[in-house]
Amino acid sequence: MKFKDKVFIVTGASSGMGKSCCELLLEKKAVVVGIDINDSTIEHDLYFHYQSDVLAEEQIQKCIAEVDAKYGHIDGLVNAAGIFGNNKPFYELSTEEWNKVISVNATGSFIVSKAVAPKMIAQNHGKIVNISCIRSTIYKNNMAEYAASKGAVSSMTSAMALDLAPYNVQVNCVAPGFIYTGMTSASFDIPDVRAKSEALIPNGRLGMPKDIASVVLFLLSDMSDYVTGTMLFADGGYHIQK
Ligand SMILES: NC(=O)c1ccc[n+]([C@@H]2O[C@H](COP(=O)([O-])OP(=O)(O)OC[C@H]3O[C@@H](n4cnc5c(N)ncnc54)[C@H](O)[C@@H]3O)[C@@H](O)[C@H]2O)c1
């Protein structure tokens, strides 16, 4: 897979899967522009951090315009910024709580994808990889707003793939399972929770951020040029169980 001198935008770049995507791309000598609401600890000649909320559309447009002006091409985007739900039944959620999760997870991916799409159309190539979740199709109680946000990510992936297919731009998503990241470490650090979760996974272990980053890199690479509009599960086999 050739990544050297290619330019990638990664949201959610300061932690978990987004950070791991940045690190793997940097190992392969790509230029990486990370976007995150938080600062970054990545120090690398080819890494540039842009601290912003993905919902701040003007700032996102400005960031993409600056990357375009500096490099003249944007080869891929990874939408990994996201938040978890409020862990309560939907009938106890406030509309504000509902909207926040839908906004960050679904609208945020829309805003950044919309910002890069004109460039990818003009250059007639590009890759967009969204991070969905097993919870977009396999449900659990107390997750309505999170499941809805990830359902939106999965279905907009396919719809966006159709919009961009004539321009040689592929749009896919990854559905991770139980991954040990900043979002989940507090609960997976409880031995009982970890053991119960691992018992649900055919591979018998939690996923690590790099397990997802390697799948994302496949979808960013030219090895997946004939793959678009699809969701790739990366969950140690969780979704194939009855
Ligand atoms: N951890 C899991 O088990 C799991 C499973 C399936 C899907 N996911 C999804 O994977 C994605 C990455 O999550 P993670 O587990 O790596 O979590 P994480 O908390 O480690 O990383 C998420 C990053 O997104 C950033 N972020 C949050 N809101 C933002 C905003 N409004 N604007 C910009 N940046 C923002 C955070 O600052 C953080 O750096 C999320 O979309 C999450 O829903 C996680």
PDB file of C-alpha atoms and ligand atoms in Angstrom:
ATOM      1  CA  MET A   1       0.000   0.000   0.000  1.00  0.00           C
ATOM      2  CA  LYS A   2       1.548   3.306  -1.030  1.00  0.00           C
ATOM      3  CA  PHE A   3       0.913   6.271   1.278  1.00  0.00           C
ATOM      4  CA  LYS A   4       4.123   8.268   0.934  1.00  0.00           C
ATOM      5  CA  ASP A   5       3.438  11.940   0.056  1.00  0.00           C
ATOM      6  CA  LYS A   6      -0.317  11.402   0.121  1.00  0.00           C
ATOM      7  CA  VAL A   7      -2.372  13.768   2.283  1.00  0.00           C
ATOM      8  CA  PHE A   8      -5.012  12.564   4.741  1.00  0.00           C
ATOM      9  CA  ILE A   9      -7.418  14.334   7.067  1.00  0.00           C
ATOM     10  CA  VAL A  10      -8.314  12.420  10.241  1.00  0.00           C
ATOM     11  CA  THR A  11     -10.941  13.629  12.713  1.00  0.00           C
ATOM     12  CA  GLY A  12     -10.954  12.427  16.313  1.00  0.00           C
ATOM     13  CA  ALA A  13      -7.169  12.470  15.914  1.00  0.00           C
ATOM     14  CA  SER A  14      -6.257  12.982  19.578  1.00  0.00           C
ATOM     15  CA  SER A  15      -7.365   9.630  20.966  1.00  0.00           C
ATOM     16  CA  GLY A  16      -8.288   6.025  20.260  1.00  0.00           C
ATOM     17  CA  MET A  17      -8.893   4.901  16.705  1.00  0.00           C
ATOM     18  CA  GLY A  18      -8.381   8.319  15.101  1.00  0.00           C
ATOM     19  CA  LYS A  19      -4.999   8.695  16.788  1.00  0.00           C
ATOM     20  CA  SER A  20      -3.999   5.178  15.775  1.00  0.00           C
ATOM     21  CA  CYS A  21      -4.969   5.934  12.138  1.00  0.00           C
ATOM     22  CA  CYS A  22      -2.722   9.028  12.278  1.00  0.00           C
ATOM     23  CA  GLU A  23       0.181   7.021  13.690  1.00  0.00           C
ATOM     24  CA  LEU A  24      -0.131   4.242  11.116  1.00  0.00           C
ATOM     25  CA  LEU A  25      -0.345   6.741   8.235  1.00  0.00           C
ATOM     26  CA  LEU A  26       2.694   8.597   9.594  1.00  0.00           C
ATOM     27  CA  GLU A  27       4.629   5.298   9.799  1.00  0.00           C
ATOM     28  CA  LYS A  28       3.911   4.964   6.083  1.00  0.00           C
ATOM     29  CA  LYS A  29       5.206   8.493   5.453  1.00  0.00           C
ATOM     30  CA  ALA A  30       1.894  10.126   4.585  1.00  0.00           C
ATOM     31  CA  VAL A  31       1.130  13.740   5.495  1.00  0.00           C
ATOM     32  CA  VAL A  32      -1.580  13.768   8.169  1.00  0.00           C
ATOM     33  CA  VAL A  33      -3.788  16.650   9.246  1.00  0.00           C
ATOM     34  CA  GLY A  34      -5.540  15.731  12.472  1.00  0.00           C
ATOM     35  CA  ILE A  35      -8.696  17.513  13.585  1.00  0.00           C
ATOM     36  CA  ASP A  36      -9.918  17.190  17.151  1.00  0.00           C
ATOM     37  CA  ILE A  37     -11.706  19.292  19.722  1.00  0.00           C
ATOM     38  CA  ASN A  38      -8.727  18.505  22.003  1.00  0.00           C
ATOM     39  CA  ASP A  39      -5.023  19.149  21.554  1.00  0.00           C
ATOM     40  CA  SER A  40      -2.718  16.386  20.303  1.00  0.00           C
ATOM     41  CA  THR A  41       0.292  14.601  21.762  1.00  0.00           C
ATOM     42  CA  ILE A  42       1.522  13.436  18.345  1.00  0.00           C
ATOM     43  CA  GLU A  43       4.884  14.930  17.477  1.00  0.00           C
ATOM     44  CA  HIS A  44       5.995  14.211  13.915  1.00  0.00           C
ATOM     45  CA  ASP A  45       7.354  16.275  11.005  1.00  0.00           C
ATOM     46  CA  LEU A  46       4.478  15.165   8.793  1.00  0.00           C
ATOM     47  CA  TYR A  47       1.710  15.737  11.369  1.00  0.00           C
ATOM     48  CA  PHE A  48      -0.293  18.958  11.589  1.00  0.00           C
ATOM     49  CA  HIS A  49      -2.949  19.396  14.235  1.00  0.00           C
ATOM     50  CA  TYR A  50      -6.028  21.543  13.815  1.00  0.00           C
ATOM     51  CA  GLN A  51      -7.955  21.985  17.061  1.00  0.00           C
ATOM     52  CA  SER A  52     -11.627  22.323  16.228  1.00  0.00           C
ATOM     53  CA  ASP A  53     -15.066  20.929  16.893  1.00  0.00           C
ATOM     54  CA  VAL A  54     -16.190  18.974  13.808  1.00  0.00           C
ATOM     55  CA  LEU A  55     -19.476  20.866  14.086  1.00  0.00           C
ATOM     56  CA  ALA A  56     -17.745  24.250  13.617  1.00  0.00           C
ATOM     57  CA  GLU A  57     -18.393  24.315   9.881  1.00  0.00           C
ATOM     58  CA  GLU A  58     -16.574  27.578   9.118  1.00  0.00           C
ATOM     59  CA  GLN A  59     -13.420  26.402  10.884  1.00  0.00           C
ATOM     60  CA  ILE A  60     -13.573  23.037   9.143  1.00  0.00           C
ATOM     61  CA  GLN A  61     -13.950  24.723   5.726  1.00  0.00           C
ATOM     62  CA  LYS A  62     -10.985  26.961   6.586  1.00  0.00           C
ATOM     63  CA  CYS A  63      -8.837  23.986   7.610  1.00  0.00           C
ATOM     64  CA  ILE A  64      -9.602  22.091   4.386  1.00  0.00           C
ATOM     65  CA  ALA A  65      -8.948  25.214   2.262  1.00  0.00           C
ATOM     66  CA  GLU A  66      -5.553  25.633   3.974  1.00  0.00           C
ATOM     67  CA  VAL A  67      -4.615  21.987   3.382  1.00  0.00           C
ATOM     68  CA  ASP A  68      -5.651  22.294  -0.255  1.00  0.00           C
ATOM     69  CA  ALA A  69      -3.658  25.520  -0.709  1.00  0.00           C
ATOM     70  CA  LYS A  70      -0.564  23.954   0.882  1.00  0.00           C
ATOM     71  CA  TYR A  71      -0.528  20.519  -0.788  1.00  0.00           C
ATOM     72  CA  GLY A  72      -2.840  20.797  -3.804  1.00  0.00           C
ATOM     73  CA  HIS A  73      -4.404  17.395  -3.138  1.00  0.00           C
ATOM     74  CA  ILE A  74      -6.396  15.626  -0.406  1.00  0.00           C
ATOM     75  CA  ASP A  75      -6.237  11.864  -0.844  1.00  0.00           C
ATOM     76  CA  GLY A  76      -8.416  10.693   1.992  1.00  0.00           C
ATOM     77  CA  LEU A  77     -10.570  11.541   4.981  1.00  0.00           C
ATOM     78  CA  VAL A  78     -11.239   9.463   8.094  1.00  0.00           C
ATOM     79  CA  ASN A  79     -14.246  10.548  10.171  1.00  0.00           C
ATOM     80  CA  ALA A  80     -13.386   9.089  13.599  1.00  0.00           C
ATOM     81  CA  ALA A  81     -14.528  11.903  15.908  1.00  0.00           C
ATOM     82  CA  GLY A  82     -17.367  10.648  18.029  1.00  0.00           C
ATOM     83  CA  ILE A  83     -18.969  10.457  21.441  1.00  0.00           C
ATOM     84  CA  PHE A  84     -20.817   7.730  23.290  1.00  0.00           C
ATOM     85  CA  GLY A  85     -24.427   7.920  24.394  1.00  0.00           C
ATOM     86  CA  ASN A  86     -25.942   8.770  27.760  1.00  0.00           C
ATOM     87  CA  ASN A  87     -26.562   5.164  28.860  1.00  0.00           C
ATOM     88  CA  LYS A  88     -30.267   5.484  29.636  1.00  0.00           C
ATOM     89  CA  PRO A  89     -33.535   4.445  28.013  1.00  0.00           C
ATOM     90  CA  PHE A  90     -34.733   6.726  25.227  1.00  0.00           C
ATOM     91  CA  TYR A  91     -37.779   7.836  27.236  1.00  0.00           C
ATOM     92  CA  GLU A  92     -35.474   9.401  29.817  1.00  0.00           C
ATOM     93  CA  LEU A  93     -33.286  11.245  27.284  1.00  0.00           C
ATOM     94  CA  SER A  94     -33.684  14.979  26.895  1.00  0.00           C
ATOM     95  CA  THR A  95     -33.962  16.234  23.348  1.00  0.00           C
ATOM     96  CA  GLU A  96     -30.708  18.076  23.975  1.00  0.00           C
ATOM     97  CA  GLU A  97     -28.937  14.806  24.883  1.00  0.00           C
ATOM     98  CA  TRP A  98     -30.374  13.118  21.787  1.00  0.00           C
ATOM     99  CA  ASN A  99     -29.350  15.985  19.511  1.00  0.00           C
ATOM    100  CA  LYS A 100     -25.800  16.185  20.852  1.00  0.00           C
ATOM    101  CA  VAL A 101     -24.970  12.551  20.029  1.00  0.00           C
ATOM    102  CA  ILE A 102     -26.657  12.665  16.631  1.00  0.00           C
ATOM    103  CA  SER A 103     -24.876  15.952  15.864  1.00  0.00           C
ATOM    104  CA  VAL A 104     -21.323  14.952  16.735  1.00  0.00           C
ATOM    105  CA  ASN A 105     -21.486  11.437  15.283  1.00  0.00           C
ATOM    106  CA  ALA A 106     -23.598  11.944  12.175  1.00  0.00           C
ATOM    107  CA  THR A 107     -23.690  15.665  11.357  1.00  0.00           C
ATOM    108  CA  GLY A 108     -19.983  16.029  12.191  1.00  0.00           C
ATOM    109  CA  SER A 109     -19.089  13.358   9.611  1.00  0.00           C
ATOM    110  CA  PHE A 110     -21.375  15.083   7.100  1.00  0.00           C
ATOM    111  CA  ILE A 111     -19.753  18.500   7.668  1.00  0.00           C
ATOM    112  CA  VAL A 112     -16.184  17.292   7.170  1.00  0.00           C
ATOM    113  CA  SER A 113     -17.117  15.055   4.213  1.00  0.00           C
ATOM    114  CA  LYS A 114     -18.935  17.967   2.591  1.00  0.00           C
ATOM    115  CA  ALA A 115     -15.834  20.135   3.036  1.00  0.00           C
ATOM    116  CA  VAL A 116     -13.489  17.659   1.275  1.00  0.00           C
ATOM    117  CA  ALA A 117     -15.879  16.406  -1.427  1.00  0.00           C
ATOM    118  CA  PRO A 118     -15.451  19.310  -3.929  1.00  0.00           C
ATOM    119  CA  LYS A 119     -11.668  18.829  -3.864  1.00  0.00           C
ATOM    120  CA  MET A 120     -11.962  15.071  -4.348  1.00  0.00           C
ATOM    121  CA  ILE A 121     -14.430  15.589  -7.206  1.00  0.00           C
ATOM    122  CA  ALA A 122     -12.103  18.123  -8.874  1.00  0.00           C
ATOM    123  CA  GLN A 123      -9.044  15.859  -8.606  1.00  0.00           C
ATOM    124  CA  ASN A 124     -11.103  12.795  -9.629  1.00  0.00           C
ATOM    125  CA  HIS A 125      -9.953  10.597  -6.785  1.00  0.00           C
ATOM    126  CA  GLY A 126     -10.307  10.215  -3.051  1.00  0.00           C
ATOM    127  CA  LYS A 127     -11.329   7.990  -0.152  1.00  0.00           C
ATOM    128  CA  ILE A 128     -13.694   8.699   2.708  1.00  0.00           C
ATOM    129  CA  VAL A 129     -13.829   6.256   5.631  1.00  0.00           C
ATOM    130  CA  ASN A 130     -16.463   6.743   8.311  1.00  0.00           C
ATOM    131  CA  ILE A 131     -16.372   5.024  11.691  1.00  0.00           C
ATOM    132  CA  SER A 132     -19.746   3.479  12.395  1.00  0.00           C
ATOM    133  CA  CYS A 133     -20.308   0.771  15.028  1.00  0.00           C
ATOM    134  CA  ILE A 134     -21.742  -2.722  15.522  1.00  0.00           C
ATOM    135  CA  ARG A 135     -24.517  -0.807  17.318  1.00  0.00           C
ATOM    136  CA  SER A 136     -25.747   0.496  13.968  1.00  0.00           C
ATOM    137  CA  THR A 137     -27.229  -2.962  13.355  1.00  0.00           C
ATOM    138  CA  ILE A 138     -27.016  -4.997  16.592  1.00  0.00           C
ATOM    139  CA  TYR A 139     -28.827  -3.307  19.439  1.00  0.00           C
ATOM    140  CA  LYS A 140     -28.635  -3.165  23.177  1.00  0.00           C
ATOM    141  CA  ASN A 141     -30.834  -1.321  25.635  1.00  0.00           C
ATOM    142  CA  ASN A 142     -30.010   2.245  26.739  1.00  0.00           C
ATOM    143  CA  MET A 143     -28.406   3.152  23.414  1.00  0.00           C
ATOM    144  CA  ALA A 144     -31.127   4.663  21.231  1.00  0.00           C
ATOM    145  CA  GLU A 145     -29.382   7.948  20.431  1.00  0.00           C
ATOM    146  CA  TYR A 146     -26.008   6.261  19.843  1.00  0.00           C
ATOM    147  CA  ALA A 147     -27.534   3.506  17.668  1.00  0.00           C
ATOM    148  CA  ALA A 148     -29.466   6.113  15.677  1.00  0.00           C
ATOM    149  CA  SER A 149     -26.335   8.202  15.138  1.00  0.00           C
ATOM    150  CA  LYS A 150     -24.371   5.182  13.904  1.00  0.00           C
ATOM    151  CA  GLY A 151     -27.278   3.980  11.765  1.00  0.00           C
ATOM    152  CA  ALA A 152     -27.138   7.395  10.137  1.00  0.00           C
ATOM    153  CA  VAL A 153     -23.384   7.044   9.593  1.00  0.00           C
ATOM    154  CA  SER A 154     -23.813   3.629   7.958  1.00  0.00           C
ATOM    155  CA  SER A 155     -26.644   4.662   5.655  1.00  0.00           C
ATOM    156  CA  MET A 156     -25.118   7.994   4.673  1.00  0.00           C
ATOM    157  CA  THR A 157     -21.927   6.113   3.804  1.00  0.00           C
ATOM    158  CA  SER A 158     -23.785   4.186   1.093  1.00  0.00           C
ATOM    159  CA  ALA A 159     -25.745   7.226  -0.119  1.00  0.00           C
ATOM    160  CA  MET A 160     -22.603   9.397  -0.263  1.00  0.00           C
ATOM    161  CA  ALA A 161     -20.791   6.588  -2.088  1.00  0.00           C
ATOM    162  CA  LEU A 162     -23.376   6.829  -4.875  1.00  0.00           C
ATOM    163  CA  ASP A 163     -23.034  10.625  -5.076  1.00  0.00           C
ATOM    164  CA  LEU A 164     -19.256  10.333  -5.424  1.00  0.00           C
ATOM    165  CA  ALA A 165     -18.948   7.134  -7.484  1.00  0.00           C
ATOM    166  CA  PRO A 166     -18.851   8.987 -10.829  1.00  0.00           C
ATOM    167  CA  TYR A 167     -15.793  10.905  -9.592  1.00  0.00           C
ATOM    168  CA  ASN A 168     -13.648   7.913  -8.580  1.00  0.00           C
ATOM    169  CA  VAL A 169     -14.163   8.653  -4.896  1.00  0.00           C
ATOM    170  CA  GLN A 170     -14.869   5.644  -2.672  1.00  0.00           C
ATOM    171  CA  VAL A 171     -16.839   6.021   0.570  1.00  0.00           C
ATOM    172  CA  ASN A 172     -16.923   3.154   3.064  1.00  0.00           C
ATOM    173  CA  CYS A 173     -17.342   2.651   6.777  1.00  0.00           C
ATOM    174  CA  VAL A 174     -15.925   0.381   9.444  1.00  0.00           C
ATOM    175  CA  ALA A 175     -18.108  -1.088  12.201  1.00  0.00           C
ATOM    176  CA  PRO A 176     -15.840  -1.710  15.178  1.00  0.00           C
ATOM    177  CA  GLY A 177     -16.915  -3.951  18.021  1.00  0.00           C
ATOM    178  CA  PHE A 178     -15.545  -3.673  21.563  1.00  0.00           C
ATOM    179  CA  ILE A 179     -12.396  -1.574  21.258  1.00  0.00           C
ATOM    180  CA  TYR A 180     -10.167  -0.416  24.110  1.00  0.00           C
ATOM    181  CA  THR A 181      -9.932   3.376  23.643  1.00  0.00           C
ATOM    182  CA  GLY A 182     -10.365   6.607  25.579  1.00  0.00           C
ATOM    183  CA  MET A 183     -14.125   6.157  25.137  1.00  0.00           C
ATOM    184  CA  THR A 184     -14.228   2.725  26.781  1.00  0.00           C
ATOM    185  CA  SER A 185     -11.117   2.307  28.951  1.00  0.00           C
ATOM    186  CA  ALA A 186     -12.842   3.355  32.190  1.00  0.00           C
ATOM    187  CA  SER A 187     -15.334   0.504  31.858  1.00  0.00           C
ATOM    188  CA  PHE A 188     -12.960  -2.097  30.331  1.00  0.00           C
ATOM    189  CA  ASP A 189     -10.487  -1.436  33.157  1.00  0.00           C
ATOM    190  CA  ILE A 190     -13.037  -3.024  35.505  1.00  0.00           C
ATOM    191  CA  PRO A 191     -11.957  -6.712  35.395  1.00  0.00           C
ATOM    192  CA  ASP A 192     -15.504  -8.075  35.553  1.00  0.00           C
ATOM    193  CA  VAL A 193     -16.733  -5.838  32.703  1.00  0.00           C
ATOM    194  CA  ARG A 194     -13.736  -6.757  30.586  1.00  0.00           C
ATOM    195  CA  ALA A 195     -14.180 -10.500  31.201  1.00  0.00           C
ATOM    196  CA  LYS A 196     -17.901 -10.354  30.379  1.00  0.00           C
ATOM    197  CA  SER A 197     -17.211  -8.391  27.186  1.00  0.00           C
ATOM    198  CA  GLU A 198     -14.423 -10.719  26.073  1.00  0.00           C
ATOM    199  CA  ALA A 199     -16.725 -13.696  26.628  1.00  0.00           C
ATOM    200  CA  LEU A 200     -19.038 -12.217  23.957  1.00  0.00           C
ATOM    201  CA  ILE A 201     -16.291 -11.964  21.336  1.00  0.00           C
ATOM    202  CA  PRO A 202     -15.479 -15.104  19.295  1.00  0.00           C
ATOM    203  CA  ASN A 203     -11.832 -13.986  18.988  1.00  0.00           C
ATOM    204  CA  GLY A 204     -11.777 -13.848  22.799  1.00  0.00           C
ATOM    205  CA  ARG A 205     -10.202 -10.433  23.209  1.00  0.00           C
ATOM    206  CA  LEU A 206     -11.030  -6.758  23.038  1.00  0.00           C
ATOM    207  CA  GLY A 207      -9.978  -4.921  19.891  1.00  0.00           C
ATOM    208  CA  MET A 208      -7.185  -2.393  20.106  1.00  0.00           C
ATOM    209  CA  PRO A 209      -7.145   0.893  18.143  1.00  0.00           C
ATOM    210  CA  LYS A 210      -4.575  -0.522  15.714  1.00  0.00           C
ATOM    211  CA  ASP A 211      -6.961  -3.376  14.817  1.00  0.00           C
ATOM    212  CA  ILE A 212      -9.267  -0.707  13.419  1.00  0.00           C
ATOM    213  CA  ALA A 213      -6.573   1.555  11.981  1.00  0.00           C
ATOM    214  CA  SER A 214      -5.240  -1.273   9.813  1.00  0.00           C
ATOM    215  CA  VAL A 215      -8.715  -1.830   8.326  1.00  0.00           C
ATOM    216  CA  VAL A 216      -9.092   1.914   7.760  1.00  0.00           C
ATOM    217  CA  LEU A 217      -5.753   1.983   5.942  1.00  0.00           C
ATOM    218  CA  PHE A 218      -6.917  -0.789   3.614  1.00  0.00           C
ATOM    219  CA  LEU A 219      -9.993   1.322   2.792  1.00  0.00           C
ATOM    220  CA  LEU A 220      -7.785   4.402   2.252  1.00  0.00           C
ATOM    221  CA  SER A 221      -5.443   2.500  -0.048  1.00  0.00           C
ATOM    222  CA  ASP A 222      -5.610   1.750  -3.756  1.00  0.00           C
ATOM    223  CA  MET A 223      -6.125  -1.918  -2.823  1.00  0.00           C
ATOM    224  CA  SER A 224      -9.786  -1.081  -2.174  1.00  0.00           C
ATOM    225  CA  ASP A 225     -10.455   0.961  -5.328  1.00  0.00           C
ATOM    226  CA  TYR A 226     -13.352  -1.308  -6.336  1.00  0.00           C
ATOM    227  CA  VAL A 227     -14.985  -1.231  -2.891  1.00  0.00           C
ATOM    228  CA  THR A 228     -17.506   1.504  -2.201  1.00  0.00           C
ATOM    229  CA  GLY A 229     -20.632   2.067  -0.117  1.00  0.00           C
ATOM    230  CA  THR A 230     -19.950  -0.862   2.163  1.00  0.00           C
ATOM    231  CA  MET A 231     -19.610  -1.469   5.902  1.00  0.00           C
ATOM    232  CA  LEU A 232     -16.734  -3.631   7.069  1.00  0.00           C
ATOM    233  CA  PHE A 233     -17.169  -5.206  10.507  1.00  0.00           C
ATOM    234  CA  ALA A 234     -14.006  -5.289  12.635  1.00  0.00           C
ATOM    235  CA  ASP A 235     -15.313  -6.924  15.789  1.00  0.00           C
ATOM    236  CA  GLY A 236     -13.517 -10.234  16.359  1.00  0.00           C
ATOM    237  CA  GLY A 237     -16.546 -12.036  14.935  1.00  0.00           C
ATOM    238  CA  TYR A 238     -19.168 -10.552  17.281  1.00  0.00           C
ATOM    239  CA  HIS A 239     -21.746  -9.825  14.560  1.00  0.00           C
ATOM    240  CA  ILE A 240     -21.779 -13.328  13.048  1.00  0.00           C
ATOM    241  CA  GLN A 241     -23.151 -14.958  16.199  1.00  0.00           C
ATOM    242  CA  LYS A 242     -26.793 -15.761  16.727  1.00  0.00           C
TER     243      LYS A 242
HETATM  244  N1  LIG B   1     -14.408   2.269  21.463  1.00  0.00           N
HETATM  245  C1  LIG B   1     -15.325   1.451  20.962  1.00  0.00           C
HETATM  246  O1  LIG B   1     -15.544   0.336  21.467  1.00  0.00           O
HETATM  247  C2  LIG B   1     -16.080   1.870  19.726  1.00  0.00           C
HETATM  248  C3  LIG B   1     -16.811   0.885  19.057  1.00  0.00           C
HETATM  249  C4  LIG B   1     -17.456   1.219  17.882  1.00  0.00           C
HETATM  250  C5  LIG B   1     -17.387   2.490  17.387  1.00  0.00           C
HETATM  251  N2  LIG B   1     -16.679   3.445  18.057  1.00  0.00           N
HETATM  252  C6  LIG B   1     -16.588   4.754  17.415  1.00  0.00           C
HETATM  253  O2  LIG B   1     -15.261   4.998  17.027  1.00  0.00           O
HETATM  254  C7  LIG B   1     -15.030   6.403  16.932  1.00  0.00           C
HETATM  255  C8  LIG B   1     -13.752   6.733  17.669  1.00  0.00           C
HETATM  256  O3  LIG B   1     -13.976   6.510  19.055  1.00  0.00           O
HETATM  257  P1  LIG B   1     -12.856   6.012  20.070  1.00  0.00           P
HETATM  258  O4  LIG B   1     -13.386   4.775  20.678  1.00  0.00           O
HETATM  259  O5  LIG B   1     -11.533   6.022  19.407  1.00  0.00           O
HETATM  260  O6  LIG B   1     -13.028   7.148  21.168  1.00  0.00           O
HETATM  261  P2  LIG B   1     -12.035   8.219  21.794  1.00  0.00           P
HETATM  262  O7  LIG B   1     -12.849   8.926  22.815  1.00  0.00           O
HETATM  263  O8  LIG B   1     -10.774   7.554  22.229  1.00  0.00           O
HETATM  264  O9  LIG B   1     -11.709   9.198  20.574  1.00  0.00           O
HETATM  265  C9  LIG B   1     -12.675  10.070  20.048  1.00  0.00           C
HETATM  266  C10 LIG B   1     -12.009  11.386  19.703  1.00  0.00           C
HETATM  267  O10 LIG B   1     -13.008  12.241  19.116  1.00  0.00           O
HETATM  268  C11 LIG B   1     -12.821  13.554  19.631  1.00  0.00           C
HETATM  269  N3  LIG B   1     -14.064  14.298  19.544  1.00  0.00           N
HETATM  270  C12 LIG B   1     -15.209  14.081  20.246  1.00  0.00           C
HETATM  271  N4  LIG B   1     -16.139  14.999  19.919  1.00  0.00           N
HETATM  272  C13 LIG B   1     -15.568  15.811  18.990  1.00  0.00           C
HETATM  273  C14 LIG B   1     -16.020  16.951  18.278  1.00  0.00           C
HETATM  274  N5  LIG B   1     -17.250  17.446  18.446  1.00  0.00           N
HETATM  275  N6  LIG B   1     -15.187  17.531  17.402  1.00  0.00           N
HETATM  276  C15 LIG B   1     -13.928  17.067  17.227  1.00  0.00           C
HETATM  277  N7  LIG B   1     -13.436  16.002  17.890  1.00  0.00           N
HETATM  278  C16 LIG B   1     -14.254  15.380  18.760  1.00  0.00           C
HETATM  279  C17 LIG B   1     -12.369  13.343  21.070  1.00  0.00           C
HETATM  280  O11 LIG B   1     -11.731  14.500  21.589  1.00  0.00           O
HETATM  281  C18 LIG B   1     -11.451  12.141  20.933  1.00  0.00           C
HETATM  282  O12 LIG B   1     -10.120  12.531  20.707  1.00  0.00           O
HETATM  283  C19 LIG B   1     -16.278   7.066  17.515  1.00  0.00           C
HETATM  284  O13 LIG B   1     -17.092   7.488  16.452  1.00  0.00           O
HETATM  285  C20 LIG B   1     -16.952   5.935  18.271  1.00  0.00           C
HETATM  286  O14 LIG B   1     -18.333   6.123  18.345  1.00  0.00           O
HETATM  287  C21 LIG B   1     -16.034   3.161  19.221  1.00  0.00           C
END
